[in-house]
Amino acid sequence: MAISSRFSVAVHIISLLEISKPERLTSEFIASSVNTNSVVVRRIMGMLNKAGIINTSPGVAGAMISRPIAQITLLDVYLAVEVDHQDHLFSIHDKANPNCLVGKNIQHTLDQRFTQAQRAMENELANVTLEQIVTDLLIQDSSISSTTTTINKG
Amino acid sequence: MAISSRFSVAVHIISLLEISKPERLTSEFIASSVNTNSVVVRRIMGMLNKAGIINTSPGVAGAMISRPIAQITLLDVYLAVEVDHQDHLFSIHDKANPNCLVGKNIQHTLDQRFTQAQRAMENELANVTLEQIVTDLLIQDSSISSTTTTINKG
DNA sequence: CACACCTGTAACTATAATGGTTACAGGATC
DNA sequence: GATCCTGTAACCATTATAGTTACAGGTGTG
C-alpha cells in the first residue's frame, strides 16, 4: 500500500497556517480547505503537535508553528505523521525457514539494501523545506490565476 | 502502511531458484523455505512471470529465470509485485478546495517533490542486482555457519 | 490411456490500516 | 453562564494483505 495521505494533508495544514498567519484558523476551517472532516484535521494536528512542529492548546483555535518554516523539512512532517513505519518502509517476511540458506540470510541481506533505499528517499524529503513548499504554492498560484484565488474562502 | 512483503518474498524466490539451478522447485517446496502457503508463492511467481522476470508453465514444476540475474535489479522485482502503487508511492488527498490558494495548488506542488523522493528510492533499488543479493546471501552464510546450512531442507 | 503431480486461479476468511463520522468531556473566552 | 473550540474515544466502511480451501486443466510417466 502507499504512504498515507496524512502526509500530504499535514503539509497542507502547515502551509495554510503559515500563509494565514497570524490569523487563528479553526480545525473546521482547515477541514474545509482540505475537504475532509474536522476530526481528521485535529488528529493530524495532534501528531504535529506531539512532534513539536506546531503548538496547539486545548480549547483555543489555531496553532502556532513552532519554528521558522525554513527549518521544517518534509522529512520532519513525514516522520511526525507516518509514525507507524518510520523504522521500516519496506516489510520483510520474517519467519523464513532457518534451515534453508536463503531463508536464513534473506532478512539481513534485504534489510541492508532496503534501508539504503529508504534513506535515499528520506534524504530527498530532508532537502525540501516547508518554506520551499509555500514558495511553490505562491508561484504556481500567481502564474496561473492569482486573481481568482483567496485564502479565506476555505 | 509499508510496502508489502511480496517484494521480499519475490526476491527470496528468485534467489532460491538461482541457487538451486537447474533443479526444478515446486511451489510447495519454495513455500516451505519462505514459510508460507504455496498459493502465495504461485501468486507472486505469476506476477514475476507476467513481468517477464521468470518463465513458468502450467502443470510443470519449476521456473526458468528469464535472463542472467546480473541483469535483474531490485527495481525490476519491485515493479513486478507492487503493481498497485508503482506510479505513486505517496498518496495525495485529491479533493482539496479549489477556492483556496493552498487547496488549489497543493497537489501539483507535492506531486513534484514526492516524485523526486520516489525516484531517489527507485534509483537505489535499480543499482542493486539479484546477483549482488545472491552473493550477499552466500557470503553471509559462509561467514556465519555454512556447515549447518543446506538448500534442500526446504 | 490412466494416474499422479503440478500450476493457475477463483473464492473466502481474518487481520489491519485508513479515513470519515458522531459524540462528548473539558479548556478558553467573553 | 453561554459559546466556541480542542482532544479523543468509539464506531463504521473501505481497502490491502496474506492465508486457506477448492478445483479446473496442463504435463508427463508408467
PDB file of C-alpha atoms in Angstrom, chain B residues 44-150:
ATOM      1  CA  ILE B  44       3.905 -13.979  -6.656  1.00  0.00           C
ATOM      2  CA  MET B  45       5.557 -16.187  -9.260  1.00  0.00           C
ATOM      3  CA  GLY B  46       2.643 -15.363 -11.513  1.00  0.00           C
ATOM      4  CA  MET B  47       3.442 -11.681 -11.169  1.00  0.00           C
ATOM      5  CA  LEU B  48       7.114 -12.314 -11.885  1.00  0.00           C
ATOM      6  CA  ASN B  49       6.137 -14.358 -14.892  1.00  0.00           C
ATOM      7  CA  LYS B  50       3.867 -11.640 -16.196  1.00  0.00           C
ATOM      8  CA  ALA B  51       6.685  -9.144 -15.768  1.00  0.00           C
ATOM      9  CA  GLY B  52       8.984 -11.336 -17.798  1.00  0.00           C
ATOM     10  CA  ILE B  53      11.416 -11.952 -14.971  1.00  0.00           C
ATOM     11  CA  ILE B  54      10.809 -15.685 -14.805  1.00  0.00           C
ATOM     12  CA  ASN B  55       9.081 -18.124 -17.120  1.00  0.00           C
ATOM     13  CA  THR B  56       6.568 -20.558 -15.716  1.00  0.00           C
ATOM     14  CA  SER B  57       4.352 -23.092 -17.422  1.00  0.00           C
ATOM     15  CA  PRO B  58       1.056 -24.503 -16.243  1.00  0.00           C
ATOM     16  CA  GLY B  59       1.366 -28.000 -14.927  1.00  0.00           C
ATOM     17  CA  VAL B  60       5.119 -28.133 -14.888  1.00  0.00           C
ATOM     18  CA  ALA B  61       7.122 -27.556 -11.750  1.00  0.00           C
ATOM     19  CA  GLY B  62       9.908 -25.026 -11.528  1.00  0.00           C
ATOM     20  CA  ALA B  63      10.586 -21.808 -13.324  1.00  0.00           C
ATOM     21  CA  MET B  64      13.319 -20.540 -15.558  1.00  0.00           C
ATOM     22  CA  ILE B  65      14.846 -17.205 -14.731  1.00  0.00           C
ATOM     23  CA  SER B  66      14.487 -15.324 -17.976  1.00  0.00           C
ATOM     24  CA  ARG B  67      17.910 -13.665 -18.032  1.00  0.00           C
ATOM     25  CA  PRO B  68      21.156 -13.618 -16.075  1.00  0.00           C
ATOM     26  CA  ILE B  69      20.421 -12.350 -12.601  1.00  0.00           C
ATOM     27  CA  ALA B  70      23.137  -9.749 -13.030  1.00  0.00           C
ATOM     28  CA  GLN B  71      20.617  -8.146 -15.355  1.00  0.00           C
ATOM     29  CA  ILE B  72      17.726  -8.218 -12.910  1.00  0.00           C
ATOM     30  CA  THR B  73      17.548  -5.364 -10.434  1.00  0.00           C
ATOM     31  CA  LEU B  74      15.616  -4.974  -7.235  1.00  0.00           C
ATOM     32  CA  LEU B  75      13.639  -2.300  -9.020  1.00  0.00           C
ATOM     33  CA  ASP B  76      12.544  -4.784 -11.665  1.00  0.00           C
ATOM     34  CA  VAL B  77      11.236  -7.069  -8.950  1.00  0.00           C
ATOM     35  CA  TYR B  78       9.676  -4.207  -7.028  1.00  0.00           C
ATOM     36  CA  LEU B  79       7.748  -3.004 -10.037  1.00  0.00           C
ATOM     37  CA  ALA B  80       6.654  -6.540 -10.829  1.00  0.00           C
ATOM     38  CA  VAL B  81       4.992  -7.207  -7.492  1.00  0.00           C
ATOM     39  CA  GLU B  82       3.998  -3.739  -6.328  1.00  0.00           C
ATOM     40  CA  VAL B  83       1.973  -3.056  -9.425  1.00  0.00           C
ATOM     41  CA  ASP B  84      -0.657  -1.198  -7.444  1.00  0.00           C
ATOM     42  CA  HIS B  85       1.300   1.868  -6.459  1.00  0.00           C
ATOM     43  CA  GLN B  86       4.165   1.752  -8.886  1.00  0.00           C
ATOM     44  CA  ASP B  87       3.021   5.084 -10.180  1.00  0.00           C
ATOM     45  CA  HIS B  88       2.782   6.856  -6.866  1.00  0.00           C
ATOM     46  CA  LEU B  89       4.371   5.697  -3.662  1.00  0.00           C
ATOM     47  CA  PHE B  90       2.893   8.705  -1.888  1.00  0.00           C
ATOM     48  CA  SER B  91      -0.782   9.375  -1.930  1.00  0.00           C
ATOM     49  CA  ILE B  92      -2.074  12.916  -2.049  1.00  0.00           C
ATOM     50  CA  HIS B  93      -5.517  13.942  -0.847  1.00  0.00           C
ATOM     51  CA  ASP B  94      -7.243  14.737  -4.091  1.00  0.00           C
ATOM     52  CA  LYS B  95     -10.328  16.782  -3.404  1.00  0.00           C
ATOM     53  CA  ALA B  96      -8.846  19.842  -1.771  1.00  0.00           C
ATOM     54  CA  ASN B  97     -10.885  23.021  -2.018  1.00  0.00           C
ATOM     55  CA  PRO B  98     -10.063  24.744  -5.322  1.00  0.00           C
ATOM     56  CA  ASN B  99     -11.216  28.068  -3.909  1.00  0.00           C
ATOM     57  CA  CYS B 100      -8.301  28.104  -1.524  1.00  0.00           C
ATOM     58  CA  LEU B 101      -4.815  29.050  -2.632  1.00  0.00           C
ATOM     59  CA  VAL B 102      -3.334  26.071  -0.850  1.00  0.00           C
ATOM     60  CA  GLY B 103      -6.076  23.681  -1.852  1.00  0.00           C
ATOM     61  CA  LYS B 104      -5.802  24.659  -5.469  1.00  0.00           C
ATOM     62  CA  ASN B 105      -2.056  24.204  -5.806  1.00  0.00           C
ATOM     63  CA  ILE B 106      -1.004  21.668  -3.186  1.00  0.00           C
ATOM     64  CA  GLN B 107      -1.487  18.634  -5.352  1.00  0.00           C
ATOM     65  CA  HIS B 108       0.819  19.716  -8.138  1.00  0.00           C
ATOM     66  CA  THR B 109       3.397  21.106  -5.724  1.00  0.00           C
ATOM     67  CA  LEU B 110       3.613  17.949  -3.678  1.00  0.00           C
ATOM     68  CA  ASP B 111       3.498  15.681  -6.674  1.00  0.00           C
ATOM     69  CA  GLN B 112       6.745  17.150  -7.935  1.00  0.00           C
ATOM     70  CA  ARG B 113       8.518  16.733  -4.612  1.00  0.00           C
ATOM     71  CA  PHE B 114       7.109  13.303  -3.901  1.00  0.00           C
ATOM     72  CA  THR B 115       8.042  12.064  -7.340  1.00  0.00           C
ATOM     73  CA  GLN B 116      11.602  13.180  -6.766  1.00  0.00           C
ATOM     74  CA  ALA B 117      11.792  11.331  -3.455  1.00  0.00           C
ATOM     75  CA  GLN B 118      10.306   8.239  -5.022  1.00  0.00           C
ATOM     76  CA  ARG B 119      12.801   8.376  -7.874  1.00  0.00           C
ATOM     77  CA  ALA B 120      15.663   8.522  -5.389  1.00  0.00           C
ATOM     78  CA  MET B 121      14.413   5.387  -3.708  1.00  0.00           C
ATOM     79  CA  GLU B 122      13.892   3.621  -7.016  1.00  0.00           C
ATOM     80  CA  ASN B 123      17.356   4.564  -8.188  1.00  0.00           C
ATOM     81  CA  GLU B 124      18.811   2.806  -5.196  1.00  0.00           C
ATOM     82  CA  LEU B 125      16.794  -0.287  -5.995  1.00  0.00           C
ATOM     83  CA  ALA B 126      17.888  -0.067  -9.607  1.00  0.00           C
ATOM     84  CA  ASN B 127      21.525  -0.109  -8.507  1.00  0.00           C
ATOM     85  CA  VAL B 128      21.268  -3.482  -6.835  1.00  0.00           C
ATOM     86  CA  THR B 129      21.131  -6.620  -8.934  1.00  0.00           C
ATOM     87  CA  LEU B 130      19.879 -10.010  -7.879  1.00  0.00           C
ATOM     88  CA  GLU B 131      23.419 -11.217  -8.451  1.00  0.00           C
ATOM     89  CA  GLN B 132      24.560  -8.952  -5.632  1.00  0.00           C
ATOM     90  CA  ILE B 133      21.787 -10.259  -3.423  1.00  0.00           C
ATOM     91  CA  VAL B 134      22.732 -13.873  -4.057  1.00  0.00           C
ATOM     92  CA  THR B 135      26.374 -13.028  -3.419  1.00  0.00           C
ATOM     93  CA  ASP B 136      25.379 -11.393  -0.140  1.00  0.00           C
ATOM     94  CA  LEU B 137      23.403 -14.458   0.842  1.00  0.00           C
ATOM     95  CA  LEU B 138      26.326 -16.768   0.170  1.00  0.00           C
ATOM     96  CA  ILE B 139      28.870 -14.552   1.891  1.00  0.00           C
ATOM     97  CA  GLN B 140      26.732 -14.169   4.972  1.00  0.00           C
ATOM     98  CA  ASP B 141      26.132 -17.847   5.129  1.00  0.00           C
ATOM     99  CA  SER B 142      29.775 -18.790   4.813  1.00  0.00           C
ATOM    100  CA  SER B 143      30.789 -16.250   7.415  1.00  0.00           C
ATOM    101  CA  ILE B 144      28.258 -17.412   9.933  1.00  0.00           C
ATOM    102  CA  SER B 145      27.575 -21.126   9.810  1.00  0.00           C
ATOM    103  CA  SER B 146      27.895 -22.628   6.382  1.00  0.00           C
ATOM    104  CA  THR B 147      28.368 -26.114   7.735  1.00  0.00           C
ATOM    105  CA  THR B 148      24.869 -26.417   9.065  1.00  0.00           C
ATOM    106  CA  THR B 149      23.029 -24.943   6.142  1.00  0.00           C
ATOM    107  CA  THR B 150      21.597 -26.762   3.192  1.00  0.00           C
TER     108      THR B 150
END
